[in-house]
XYZ file of C-alpha atoms in Angstrom:
781
model
C 0.000 0.000 0.000
C 1.428 3.429 -1.021
C 0.110 7.001 -1.084
C 1.807 9.383 -3.546
C 1.160 13.044 -2.736
C 2.164 15.871 -5.064
C 0.898 18.899 -6.894
C -0.185 18.696 -10.519
C 2.823 18.326 -12.770
C 5.066 16.857 -10.061
C 5.045 13.386 -11.668
C 2.358 11.530 -9.665
C 1.266 9.353 -12.587
C 4.839 8.542 -13.488
C 5.567 7.543 -9.912
C 2.558 5.206 -9.862
C 3.961 3.522 -12.972
C 7.331 3.068 -11.262
C 5.617 1.526 -8.214
C 3.715 -0.882 -10.431
C 6.869 -1.896 -12.298
C 8.696 -2.519 -9.034
C 5.842 -4.614 -7.628
C 6.391 -7.381 -10.205
C 2.693 -8.228 -10.382
C -0.286 -7.314 -12.580
C -1.663 -3.805 -12.204
C -5.121 -2.349 -12.673
C -5.386 1.435 -13.136
C -8.398 3.373 -11.823
C -8.919 6.902 -13.108
C -11.878 9.289 -13.155
C -12.533 8.028 -16.708
C -12.778 4.347 -15.685
C -14.983 4.535 -12.604
C -18.053 3.242 -14.478
C -16.352 -0.188 -14.547
C -14.957 0.068 -11.038
C -16.519 -3.104 -9.662
C -15.284 -5.091 -12.646
C -11.779 -3.704 -12.146
C -11.796 -4.528 -8.429
C -13.054 -8.065 -9.053
C -10.297 -8.539 -11.649
C -7.708 -7.268 -9.165
C -8.829 -9.771 -6.535
C -8.789 -12.600 -9.018
C -5.351 -11.783 -10.413
C -3.883 -10.589 -7.107
C -3.186 -7.334 -8.993
C -2.079 -3.965 -7.672
C -4.793 -1.296 -7.993
C -3.372 2.048 -9.119
C -5.704 4.959 -8.299
C -4.625 8.103 -10.150
C -5.981 11.584 -9.400
C -7.946 10.303 -6.413
C -8.980 13.868 -5.598
C -11.110 13.926 -8.771
C -13.106 10.755 -7.930
C -16.715 10.866 -6.787
C -17.542 10.186 -3.142
C -19.207 6.903 -4.099
C -16.116 5.724 -5.954
C -13.888 6.691 -3.034
C -16.096 4.749 -0.610
C -15.909 1.626 -2.801
C -12.135 1.879 -2.985
C -11.907 2.277 0.772
C -13.955 -0.889 1.303
C -11.671 -2.727 -1.138
C -8.542 -1.487 0.635
C -9.874 -2.702 3.976
C -10.770 -5.975 2.289
C -7.154 -6.695 1.409
C -6.876 -5.327 -2.131
C -3.330 -4.007 -2.679
C -3.550 -0.384 -3.684
C -1.362 2.633 -4.525
C -3.095 5.992 -4.810
C -1.939 9.387 -6.063
C -3.533 12.653 -4.988
C -2.986 16.384 -4.553
C -1.727 17.672 -1.177
C -5.149 18.939 -0.086
C -7.723 16.370 1.097
C -10.991 17.846 -0.069
C -13.578 15.594 1.633
C -14.197 12.821 4.178
C -14.358 10.079 1.556
C -10.861 10.910 0.264
C -9.645 11.142 3.854
C -10.988 7.658 4.591
C -9.299 6.181 1.527
C -6.051 7.925 2.320
C -6.131 6.571 5.852
C -6.913 3.043 4.705
C -3.988 3.012 2.247
C -1.419 4.986 4.230
C -2.080 2.888 7.319
C -0.639 -0.143 5.541
C 2.288 1.423 3.639
C 4.464 4.490 3.048
C 3.372 7.999 2.048
C 5.574 9.509 -0.643
C 5.577 13.283 -1.057
C 6.815 14.546 -4.397
C 8.659 17.891 -4.261
C 10.910 19.873 -6.599
C 13.276 17.833 -8.702
C 16.733 17.294 -7.251
C 19.587 18.814 -9.310
C 20.556 15.434 -10.759
C 16.961 14.643 -11.744
C 16.547 18.115 -13.274
C 19.725 17.629 -15.286
C 18.496 14.241 -16.539
C 15.142 15.749 -17.530
C 16.831 18.602 -19.405
C 19.076 16.138 -21.236
C 16.038 14.114 -22.253
C 14.240 17.186 -23.629
C 17.254 18.810 -25.284
C 18.878 15.626 -26.576
C 22.168 16.688 -25.013
C 23.467 17.654 -21.540
C 22.516 21.136 -20.400
C 25.168 23.628 -19.243
C 25.407 24.742 -15.625
C 23.988 28.142 -16.599
C 21.056 26.515 -18.413
C 20.304 24.325 -15.410
C 20.406 27.302 -13.045
C 18.003 29.232 -15.270
C 15.755 26.194 -15.596
C 15.650 25.743 -11.819
C 14.696 29.378 -11.234
C 12.051 29.460 -13.986
C 10.377 26.168 -13.065
C 10.986 26.045 -9.295
C 11.932 22.419 -9.969
C 8.385 21.304 -10.914
C 8.758 18.557 -13.485
C 5.950 19.513 -15.899
C 6.971 23.165 -15.945
C 10.637 22.226 -16.324
C 9.826 20.139 -19.409
C 7.968 23.056 -20.998
C 10.691 25.579 -20.169
C 13.518 23.304 -21.335
C 11.764 22.957 -24.692
C 11.435 26.737 -25.095
C 13.927 28.428 -22.740
C 14.017 31.786 -24.519
C 10.299 32.556 -24.615
C 6.977 31.732 -23.018
C 6.448 28.000 -23.559
C 3.338 27.406 -25.717
C 2.648 24.139 -23.877
C 2.461 26.029 -20.605
C 0.216 28.747 -22.052
C -2.112 26.096 -23.499
C -2.290 24.251 -20.164
C -3.308 27.442 -18.366
C -5.817 28.385 -21.054
C -7.502 25.017 -20.647
C -7.503 25.326 -16.878
C -8.964 28.821 -16.715
C -11.434 28.237 -19.558
C -12.846 25.264 -17.694
C -12.908 27.254 -14.470
C -14.762 30.180 -15.959
C -18.128 28.393 -15.639
C -18.342 28.729 -11.856
C -17.530 31.343 -9.214
C -14.802 29.268 -7.566
C -13.046 28.844 -10.904
C -13.236 32.530 -11.604
C -11.743 33.211 -8.155
C -8.813 30.953 -9.024
C -8.225 32.733 -12.323
C -8.478 36.177 -10.719
C -6.080 35.320 -7.916
C -3.663 33.732 -10.373
C -3.566 36.953 -12.394
C -2.780 39.060 -9.306
C -0.098 36.649 -8.119
C 1.448 36.626 -11.598
C 2.439 40.274 -11.063
C 4.934 39.025 -8.427
C 4.411 42.100 -6.238
C 4.883 40.588 -2.758
C 1.544 41.990 -1.627
C 0.173 41.764 1.902
C -2.746 39.382 2.411
C -5.169 42.253 2.909
C -4.146 43.855 -0.381
C -4.543 40.540 -2.219
C -8.035 40.154 -0.782
C -8.969 43.703 -1.768
C -7.606 43.273 -5.295
C -9.449 39.975 -5.869
C -12.627 40.677 -3.945
C -12.112 37.595 -1.767
C -12.481 37.390 1.970
C -9.536 35.849 3.886
C -11.080 32.367 4.046
C -11.899 32.387 0.334
C -8.414 33.665 -0.516
C -6.794 30.920 1.574
C -8.870 28.228 -0.131
C -8.091 29.617 -3.565
C -4.361 29.727 -2.756
C -4.565 26.050 -1.827
C -6.175 25.322 -5.175
C -3.406 27.143 -7.041
C -0.781 25.269 -5.043
C -2.429 21.916 -5.701
C -2.602 22.697 -9.408
C 1.175 23.211 -9.508
C 1.122 26.945 -10.143
C 2.921 28.095 -6.973
C 6.451 27.653 -5.674
C 6.950 24.909 -3.061
C 6.539 27.374 -0.183
C 3.122 28.324 -1.572
C 3.921 32.044 -1.273
C 4.403 33.071 -4.882
C 3.752 31.922 -8.397
C 6.332 29.888 -10.286
C 8.130 32.435 -12.541
C 7.508 30.589 -15.819
C 3.844 30.113 -14.886
C 3.530 33.820 -14.020
C 4.921 34.782 -17.423
C 2.489 32.434 -19.110
C -0.461 33.890 -17.181
C 0.484 37.458 -18.114
C 1.285 36.459 -21.703
C -2.272 35.359 -22.175
C -3.764 38.580 -20.784
C -4.645 41.231 -23.391
C -3.099 44.707 -22.761
C -6.391 46.188 -21.635
C -6.807 43.418 -19.070
C -3.284 43.931 -17.808
C -3.922 47.667 -17.345
C -7.123 46.905 -15.486
C -5.245 44.462 -13.290
C -2.558 47.020 -12.416
C -5.233 49.604 -11.703
C -7.020 47.193 -9.388
C -3.856 46.361 -7.467
C -2.823 50.019 -7.197
C -6.256 50.926 -5.845
C -6.008 48.113 -3.302
C -2.562 49.267 -2.204
C -3.776 52.817 -1.664
C -6.880 51.660 0.180
C -4.748 49.510 2.495
C -2.804 52.533 3.697
C 0.467 51.042 2.445
C 3.573 53.206 2.389
C 3.386 54.863 -1.046
C 7.114 54.261 -1.612
C 6.680 50.533 -1.042
C 3.511 50.485 -3.111
C 5.226 52.375 -5.906
C 8.126 49.941 -5.812
C 5.762 47.023 -6.313
C 3.995 48.721 -9.189
C 7.261 49.765 -10.813
C 8.414 46.148 -10.698
C 5.268 45.265 -12.634
C 5.787 48.218 -15.014
C 2.336 49.478 -14.114
C 1.287 52.478 -16.223
C -2.257 53.351 -15.183
C -3.890 56.463 -13.669
C -3.930 54.996 -10.179
C -0.323 53.808 -10.526
C 0.598 57.333 -11.624
C -0.936 58.668 -8.422
C 1.028 56.155 -6.344
C 4.257 57.185 -8.069
C 3.480 60.846 -7.387
C 2.802 60.099 -3.740
C 6.136 58.240 -3.507
C 7.909 61.280 -4.933
C 6.152 63.553 -2.465
C 7.154 61.275 0.406
C 10.853 61.319 -0.584
C 11.349 64.794 -2.024
C 13.130 66.160 1.056
C 14.813 62.995 2.373
C 15.917 61.376 -0.911
C 15.416 63.962 -3.675
C 17.213 61.888 -6.316
C 14.781 58.992 -5.901
C 11.881 61.429 -5.740
C 12.690 62.757 -9.208
C 12.614 59.238 -10.651
C 9.189 58.645 -9.084
C 7.893 61.892 -10.580
C 9.236 60.752 -13.965
C 7.396 57.448 -13.547
C 4.231 59.337 -12.657
C 4.471 61.396 -15.848
C 5.185 58.265 -17.909
C 2.079 56.677 -16.405
C -0.035 59.627 -17.509
C -0.031 61.965 -14.499
C -1.113 65.534 -15.157
C 2.167 67.584 -15.214
C 0.746 70.217 -12.882
C 0.383 67.641 -10.105
C 4.136 66.939 -9.988
C 5.536 70.394 -10.791
C 5.920 71.537 -7.189
C 7.380 68.262 -5.949
C 9.852 68.086 -8.821
C 10.924 71.662 -8.148
C 11.489 70.941 -4.445
C 13.514 67.796 -5.129
C 15.550 69.426 -7.900
C 16.351 72.379 -5.654
C 17.775 70.102 -2.968
C 19.865 68.344 -5.615
C 21.249 71.624 -6.892
C 19.633 70.993 -10.283
C 18.476 74.160 -12.115
C 14.736 74.586 -11.705
C 12.617 75.963 -14.538
C 10.037 77.916 -12.554
C 8.540 79.149 -15.820
C 7.807 75.593 -16.989
C 4.505 73.723 -16.558
C 2.316 75.553 -14.075
C 1.763 73.905 -10.735
C -1.672 72.960 -9.497
C -3.394 75.935 -7.830
C -3.009 74.332 -4.420
C 0.778 74.096 -4.949
C 1.603 77.693 -5.922
C 2.724 78.418 -2.370
C 5.265 75.586 -2.592
C 6.604 77.010 -5.840
C 7.110 80.400 -4.154
C 9.139 78.713 -1.402
C 11.256 76.975 -4.035
C 11.847 80.295 -5.791
C 13.089 81.778 -2.531
C 15.436 78.870 -1.848
C 16.756 78.893 -5.419
C 17.498 82.616 -5.202
C 19.378 82.052 -1.941
C 21.432 79.239 -3.472
C 22.274 81.593 -6.314
C 23.648 84.069 -3.796
C 20.821 86.576 -4.194
C 19.616 87.054 -0.637
C 17.549 90.114 -1.535
C 15.536 88.261 -4.160
C 15.195 85.293 -1.847
C 13.682 87.514 0.829
C 11.311 89.092 -1.682
C 10.067 85.714 -2.944
C 9.626 84.274 0.543
C 7.776 87.296 1.883
C 5.239 86.809 -0.890
C 4.775 83.118 -0.146
C 2.387 81.432 2.238
C 3.575 80.235 5.642
C 6.303 79.446 6.479
C 7.711 81.680 3.727
C 7.922 84.945 5.707
C 9.666 83.251 8.644
C 12.098 81.561 6.237
C 12.841 85.026 4.828
C 14.172 86.336 8.165
C 17.851 85.331 7.701
C 17.899 86.803 4.175
C 16.310 90.023 5.445
C 18.883 90.359 8.208
C 21.939 89.792 6.009
C 20.642 92.393 3.536
C 20.157 94.974 6.304
C 16.346 94.843 6.561
C 16.142 94.335 10.304
C 12.709 95.890 10.877
C 11.146 93.794 8.123
C 12.858 90.728 9.574
C 11.320 91.323 12.997
C 7.867 91.605 11.444
C 8.317 88.497 9.318
C 9.500 86.492 12.331
C 6.026 86.725 13.885
C 4.520 84.429 11.220
C 3.712 80.770 11.659
C 6.321 78.109 10.900
C 7.611 74.763 12.169
C 9.734 74.977 15.318
C 13.129 74.539 13.583
C 12.340 77.375 11.158
C 11.239 79.659 14.001
C 14.429 78.949 15.917
C 16.533 79.798 12.878
C 14.618 83.070 12.501
C 15.140 83.960 16.176
C 18.857 83.237 15.864
C 19.125 85.309 12.682
C 17.597 88.305 14.447
C 20.504 88.155 16.901
C 23.185 88.050 14.186
C 24.203 91.666 14.746
C 25.990 90.286 17.816
C 27.702 87.077 16.636
C 28.589 85.942 20.161
C 24.938 86.163 21.218
C 23.602 84.606 18.020
C 25.893 81.562 18.040
C 24.196 79.576 20.868
C 20.824 80.197 19.230
C 22.116 78.953 15.883
C 23.501 75.810 17.511
C 20.088 75.168 19.043
C 18.430 75.760 15.673
C 20.822 73.296 14.011
C 19.963 70.628 16.582
C 16.273 71.284 16.017
C 16.683 70.904 12.233
C 18.419 67.578 12.709
C 15.683 66.217 14.975
C 12.754 67.328 12.836
C 13.721 68.584 9.356
C 10.928 70.879 8.149
C 9.161 69.722 4.966
C 10.155 72.775 2.920
C 13.028 73.885 0.712
C 15.168 75.904 3.147
C 17.298 78.777 1.743
C 20.122 77.985 4.157
C 20.575 75.667 7.103
C 21.488 76.940 10.583
C 24.674 74.874 10.351
C 26.042 77.078 7.549
C 24.740 80.328 9.035
C 26.126 79.304 12.418
C 29.553 78.524 10.944
C 29.793 81.911 9.257
C 28.766 83.686 12.454
C 31.181 81.553 14.499
C 34.094 82.668 12.312
C 33.259 86.313 12.957
C 33.024 85.511 16.668
C 36.479 83.892 16.542
C 35.159 80.396 17.295
C 36.323 78.171 14.446
C 35.919 75.014 16.554
C 32.163 75.546 16.706
C 32.098 76.406 13.004
C 33.816 73.119 12.179
C 31.579 71.169 14.537
C 28.413 72.506 12.926
C 29.644 71.912 9.386
C 30.930 68.410 10.126
C 27.592 67.474 11.672
C 25.720 68.809 8.680
C 27.981 66.973 6.217
C 27.734 63.702 8.134
C 23.956 63.822 8.459
C 23.365 64.953 4.876
C 21.061 67.703 6.154
C 19.600 69.815 3.370
C 20.341 67.386 0.539
C 23.245 67.290 -1.947
C 23.194 71.023 -2.648
C 23.684 71.708 1.064
C 26.446 69.098 1.258
C 28.504 71.065 -1.257
C 27.881 74.221 0.759
C 28.859 72.637 4.059
C 31.982 70.969 2.712
C 33.139 74.099 0.924
C 32.585 76.246 3.983
C 34.381 73.711 6.173
C 37.435 73.852 3.900
C 37.275 77.671 3.962
C 37.113 77.759 7.778
C 40.128 75.478 8.013
C 42.040 77.577 5.504
C 41.364 80.706 7.544
C 42.795 79.024 10.621
C 45.953 77.836 8.871
C 45.031 74.264 7.875
C 45.301 74.099 4.141
C 45.021 70.410 3.248
C 41.223 70.461 3.411
C 41.026 73.539 1.225
C 43.315 72.089 -1.435
C 41.427 68.765 -1.408
C 38.115 70.609 -1.744
C 39.406 72.642 -4.669
C 40.346 69.424 -6.440
C 36.978 67.827 -5.659
C 35.021 70.777 -7.006
C 37.184 71.432 -10.038
C 34.857 71.701 -13.018
C 31.717 71.254 -10.908
C 28.596 73.264 -11.719
C 27.993 75.226 -8.530
C 25.227 77.709 -7.700
C 26.271 81.357 -7.325
C 26.660 81.257 -3.547
C 29.004 78.287 -3.664
C 30.891 79.685 -6.663
C 31.705 82.671 -4.479
C 32.981 80.452 -1.662
C 34.920 78.313 -4.143
C 36.537 81.441 -5.556
C 37.330 82.593 -2.019
C 39.012 79.260 -1.325
C 41.020 79.487 -4.538
C 42.064 83.071 -3.832
C 42.952 82.288 -0.233
C 45.197 79.374 -1.166
C 46.756 81.348 -4.015
C 47.430 84.343 -1.758
C 49.000 82.196 0.921
C 51.217 80.369 -1.567
C 52.114 83.354 -3.713
C 50.606 81.692 -6.788
C 49.673 84.611 -9.023
C 48.297 82.308 -11.758
C 45.909 80.676 -9.316
C 44.970 84.104 -8.006
C 43.931 85.104 -11.509
C 41.925 81.872 -11.794
C 40.115 82.677 -8.563
C 39.323 86.147 -9.804
C 37.968 84.840 -13.119
C 35.460 82.778 -11.105
C 34.604 85.504 -8.632
C 34.393 88.543 -10.910
C 31.098 87.660 -12.639
C 29.574 86.759 -9.269
C 30.667 90.013 -7.659
C 29.593 91.968 -10.749
C 25.989 91.066 -9.920
C 26.291 93.243 -6.793
C 24.497 90.551 -4.798
C 26.779 90.319 -1.763
C 25.318 90.231 1.730
C 26.498 90.221 5.329
C 26.911 86.433 5.519
C 29.434 86.562 2.664
C 31.538 89.353 4.134
C 34.485 87.273 5.336
C 34.559 85.148 2.170
C 34.479 88.313 0.081
C 37.570 89.553 1.942
C 39.726 87.018 0.114
C 38.331 88.144 -3.249
C 38.678 91.862 -2.664
C 42.270 91.435 -1.513
C 42.892 89.352 -4.631
C 41.358 92.134 -6.729
C 43.704 94.656 -5.098
C 46.701 92.401 -5.751
C 45.656 92.101 -9.427
C 45.037 95.879 -9.659
C 41.291 95.478 -10.320
C 40.412 98.394 -8.087
C 37.254 99.243 -10.039
C 35.635 96.094 -8.624
C 36.489 96.818 -5.010
C 34.732 100.086 -4.232
C 31.164 99.052 -5.243
C 31.281 95.848 -3.202
C 32.676 97.643 -0.161
C 29.988 100.297 -0.551
C 27.236 97.654 -0.672
C 28.557 95.912 2.442
C 28.965 99.211 4.235
C 25.368 100.120 3.383
C 24.077 96.862 4.890
C 26.108 97.398 8.065
C 24.870 100.991 8.342
C 21.260 99.813 8.002
C 21.862 97.406 10.865
C 23.120 100.216 13.103
C 26.830 99.530 12.589
C 27.137 96.511 14.887
C 30.690 96.350 16.181
C 31.739 92.855 15.093
C 30.645 93.339 11.487
C 32.013 96.904 11.351
C 35.384 95.586 12.486
C 35.304 92.898 9.799
C 34.597 95.457 7.074
C 37.315 97.866 8.246
C 39.713 94.923 8.470
C 39.054 94.222 4.773
C 39.985 97.814 3.981
C 43.187 97.370 5.943
C 44.118 94.162 4.082
C 43.469 95.854 0.731
C 45.806 98.680 1.762
C 48.442 96.205 2.957
C 48.523 94.196 -0.263
C 48.723 97.417 -2.259
C 51.383 98.791 0.118
C 49.429 101.995 0.629
C 50.479 103.449 4.001
C 47.904 106.247 3.904
C 44.989 103.892 3.243
C 46.282 101.530 5.927
C 46.449 104.386 8.401
C 42.864 105.399 7.553
C 41.617 101.840 8.090
C 43.572 101.617 11.340
C 41.977 104.845 12.502
C 38.518 103.418 11.731
C 39.288 100.349 13.790
C 40.899 102.374 16.567
C 37.726 104.422 16.968
C 35.631 101.348 17.725
C 35.001 99.756 21.105
C 35.329 96.065 20.290
C 33.915 93.559 22.736
C 35.063 90.207 21.353
C 38.623 88.927 21.615
C 38.965 88.558 17.844
C 37.849 92.129 17.244
C 40.181 93.432 19.964
C 43.113 91.629 18.335
C 42.217 93.022 14.912
C 41.894 96.594 16.180
C 45.262 96.499 17.960
C 47.017 94.796 15.045
C 45.607 97.356 12.587
C 47.460 100.234 14.274
C 50.653 98.197 14.401
C 50.354 97.247 10.722
C 49.836 100.834 9.636
C 52.960 101.797 11.591
C 54.985 98.998 9.935
C 53.930 100.141 6.450
C 55.037 103.634 7.438
C 58.462 102.231 8.346
C 58.000 102.258 12.119
C 58.953 98.817 13.406
C 58.877 97.899 17.097
C 59.776 94.168 16.998
C 58.477 93.340 20.473
C 55.206 95.164 19.908
C 54.802 93.529 16.482
C 55.318 90.080 17.986
C 52.849 90.799 20.795
C 50.113 92.045 18.477
C 50.789 89.225 16.013
C 50.489 86.682 18.827
C 47.012 88.037 19.596
C 46.051 87.684 15.936
C 47.227 84.065 15.921
C 45.279 83.379 19.127
C 42.228 84.946 17.459
C 42.545 82.302 14.706
C 44.120 84.567 12.101
C 47.525 82.874 11.728
C 48.112 83.961 8.119
C 47.517 87.596 8.911
C 49.752 87.228 11.969
C 52.601 85.848 9.854
C 52.118 88.608 7.258
C 52.364 91.333 9.870
C 55.595 89.871 11.254
C 57.039 89.218 7.785
C 56.422 92.751 6.624
C 57.983 94.127 9.803
C 61.024 91.887 9.233
C 61.733 93.219 5.744
C 61.340 96.821 6.920
C 63.398 96.843 10.083
C 67.012 98.044 9.902
C 68.008 95.830 12.833
C 69.446 92.594 11.349
C 69.077 90.705 14.620
C 65.437 91.754 14.951
C 64.808 90.840 11.318
C 66.116 87.309 11.872
C 63.975 86.911 14.996
C 60.888 88.197 13.213
C 61.437 86.021 10.124
C 61.867 82.923 12.263
C 58.567 83.577 14.007
C 56.825 84.339 10.705
C 57.943 81.003 9.295
C 56.587 79.192 12.349
C 53.188 80.787 11.834
C 53.080 80.169 8.102
C 54.128 76.592 7.593
C 52.744 76.286 4.117
C 54.401 75.024 0.973
C 53.308 76.292 -2.424
C 49.897 74.908 -3.321
C 50.187 71.108 -3.268
C 49.513 69.646 -6.661
C 49.675 65.886 -7.034
C 49.852 66.246 -10.781
C 52.886 68.531 -10.687
C 56.171 66.715 -11.394
C 58.627 67.134 -8.539
C 61.749 66.382 -10.545
C 65.041 68.159 -10.090
C 63.935 71.187 -12.171
C 67.346 71.666 -13.699
C 69.149 71.116 -10.412
C 67.313 73.860 -8.533
C 66.592 73.299 -4.840
C 63.043 73.385 -3.480
C 63.570 76.934 -2.163
C 65.019 78.025 -5.499
C 61.993 76.558 -7.294
C 59.748 78.629 -4.999
C 61.709 81.766 -5.797
C 61.767 80.925 -9.517
C 57.983 80.508 -9.653
C 57.506 83.911 -8.070
C 60.012 85.447 -10.514
C 57.919 84.019 -13.363
C 54.834 85.524 -11.723
C 56.431 88.952 -12.068
C 57.151 89.530 -8.403
C 59.906 91.903 -7.294
C 62.660 90.819 -4.901
C 60.885 92.636 -2.101
C 57.552 90.984 -2.874
C 59.200 87.568 -3.055
C 60.847 88.189 0.306
C 57.569 89.230 1.869
C 55.857 86.139 0.496
C 58.569 83.687 1.593
C 59.650 85.558 4.734
C 63.112 86.258 3.363
C 65.041 89.500 3.254
C 65.357 91.140 -0.185
C 69.090 90.529 -0.031
C 68.523 86.772 0.522
C 66.160 86.703 -2.442
C 68.832 88.406 -4.526
C 71.311 85.674 -3.566
C 68.778 82.967 -4.528
C 68.231 84.590 -7.928
C 71.971 84.763 -8.504
C 72.370 81.062 -7.713
C 69.493 80.240 -10.065
C 71.242 82.091 -12.877
C 74.446 80.238 -12.167
C 72.804 76.815 -12.157
C 70.930 77.577 -15.368
C 74.039 78.988 -17.054
C 72.391 82.279 -18.059
C 73.650 85.823 -17.658
C 70.588 88.039 -18.166
C 67.156 88.146 -16.536
C 65.495 87.620 -19.925
C 67.487 84.424 -20.495
C 66.695 83.238 -16.990
C 62.955 83.806 -17.450
C 62.946 81.996 -20.796
C 64.795 79.021 -19.330
C 62.548 78.895 -16.272
C 59.469 78.825 -18.475
C 60.766 75.719 -20.165
C 61.474 74.106 -16.796
C 58.259 75.184 -15.099
C 55.758 75.499 -17.971
C 52.661 75.027 -15.827
C 53.365 78.289 -14.010
C 54.213 80.390 -17.052
């Protein structure tokens, strides 16, 4: 006695034949088609001591099953084959009668060796390992499906399509059959849907759905775990569906997903996998984009594209696309397809953020003031940095999420950087905990870093920017801002590796106007500190068109310093006065707050220093001397200004210079400190004092020429590293005095270096030396 259990197509009939062959005795086969002669067959089996083979027992009538059970109890040897599900008491009785006297065999997926043998039989030759792997995946190891797939591995097997057509055509005459066909179509989409969504999409209650799943499993349409449809079967089901029916199916599933309250991103992922392109699918894709537009703007844009491909009305995705694109730093066409009327407020917020990214704080404020909440509160920082303090106070009374309100409150305190900094730190923490669902013109991390620099607290500036970069706050466009500002802060405090690395990273990048200005400031700062006149010109070529827009604001003041000093060094004085006038106007409108007034006067001093204009330096020093600075950084700048003006006038007190320079270094202005000492060293007539000053200047300015990994560091015609430095500055057109100031050498020492260079190159005139150096150092020509 044997019971063979397996789904349709698993080889039940074949296994019965093997059992009969192994029995070595006559066999009588009972099938649903032979039950009319059942008693005759059973009598024959008794007479011949034959083995009764009962195939497809699940299809037999209750009366037939009862007769077989009686025969089994009466000693008739029997082997039956059935599906896994016992559908009634009569089949259960027969199964018990047979299994109680022999083994139960359960047929599962074919073992690898059996699958290989089957493939060889179908193909007429052994299959490759790749073919067997593909066959296993497509058929889930089910014998009947494997045969069909092996015969037509590249397409949808016609034998499989025909089998399903027959099954579903026969089932279409009753409700249960239609349920099976409907559920099969949904499962064929392979969407990994929750049970509730499957029920909603098929119109079945949970009990009906469970019963129908059992039917599909028994019919050999599902994988062995019963969770999903066999891939080749799924393709065959979908192949036989006309396009209109497929669209209806996707629409039904999408509607069920939405009704279930599923996460739209997950729902959209399922529909994308099925390539659903229906109105409801389009709405799901749009919702996925809306969900991700601030947290993953790149993915959001792809969902909006899918929504449009699926037929979404362009106006329904315009605002979301604009928000996501803004966070990615992608140019936004605000004059493109109009947004839905309900989304015009979102577009106004995007316009404000885009203007801020472009470095136009005034336009950003204008756009945000005209937007719905929280637009006016978001406008507060832009209003403050453009000198509109009264308007900022009014705007700050509007409604906005807590992080936005905290940023506005901190911005109102920016006239006093020391007081504003704790508020900006708190605002940054609030943004990290609960990022507001709007496009923000600038994050408190960046604003806080800029204010911290003015307050002389670079450690806090770095901390804020590192946190922002690590967390990815504000999206990719903010990441560029935070990284660029971090490199700039480190450059200002004498750490140049980050700045050089950032310049390399951003080389050739398309940056918005605000970041182009910072990038140019970085380039100019490194060039100024290394004496690289070519790089200084490069920085100016980037900065000049940005400055020409006359769109500078208070937050850019310290970055602009590097550019205005570069302009003075390059003799572009026509660009300096308008920018200084604009900044001065903003500071005047704010009531001339001390910290910012000091910063502006300090810029004037640096411009005078680089141009070696003693009278202008004295005027700037007088401006600074008339102020009553409160912060340590401002105090150091005011004291150093008077000392610098005296040095340019030829009055050098070495001890006083060193003392004032030490305060500058402590105030995180090491480059300026070294410059003050270096210029005093080349102007003093006391050789001993000059040596002492130069030694200290070198300690404060430990910077090689701009590192360049692509620059060959060969012998350069036998010149030493110091001689190469001097030679590059000679090629840049610098005088001996300028070279000495740059390298902290006396003019006489520079003269000796130049003489040795001539000797090593074997030239006698300056013109010959320059020509030879250009051939040795072509990248700096």
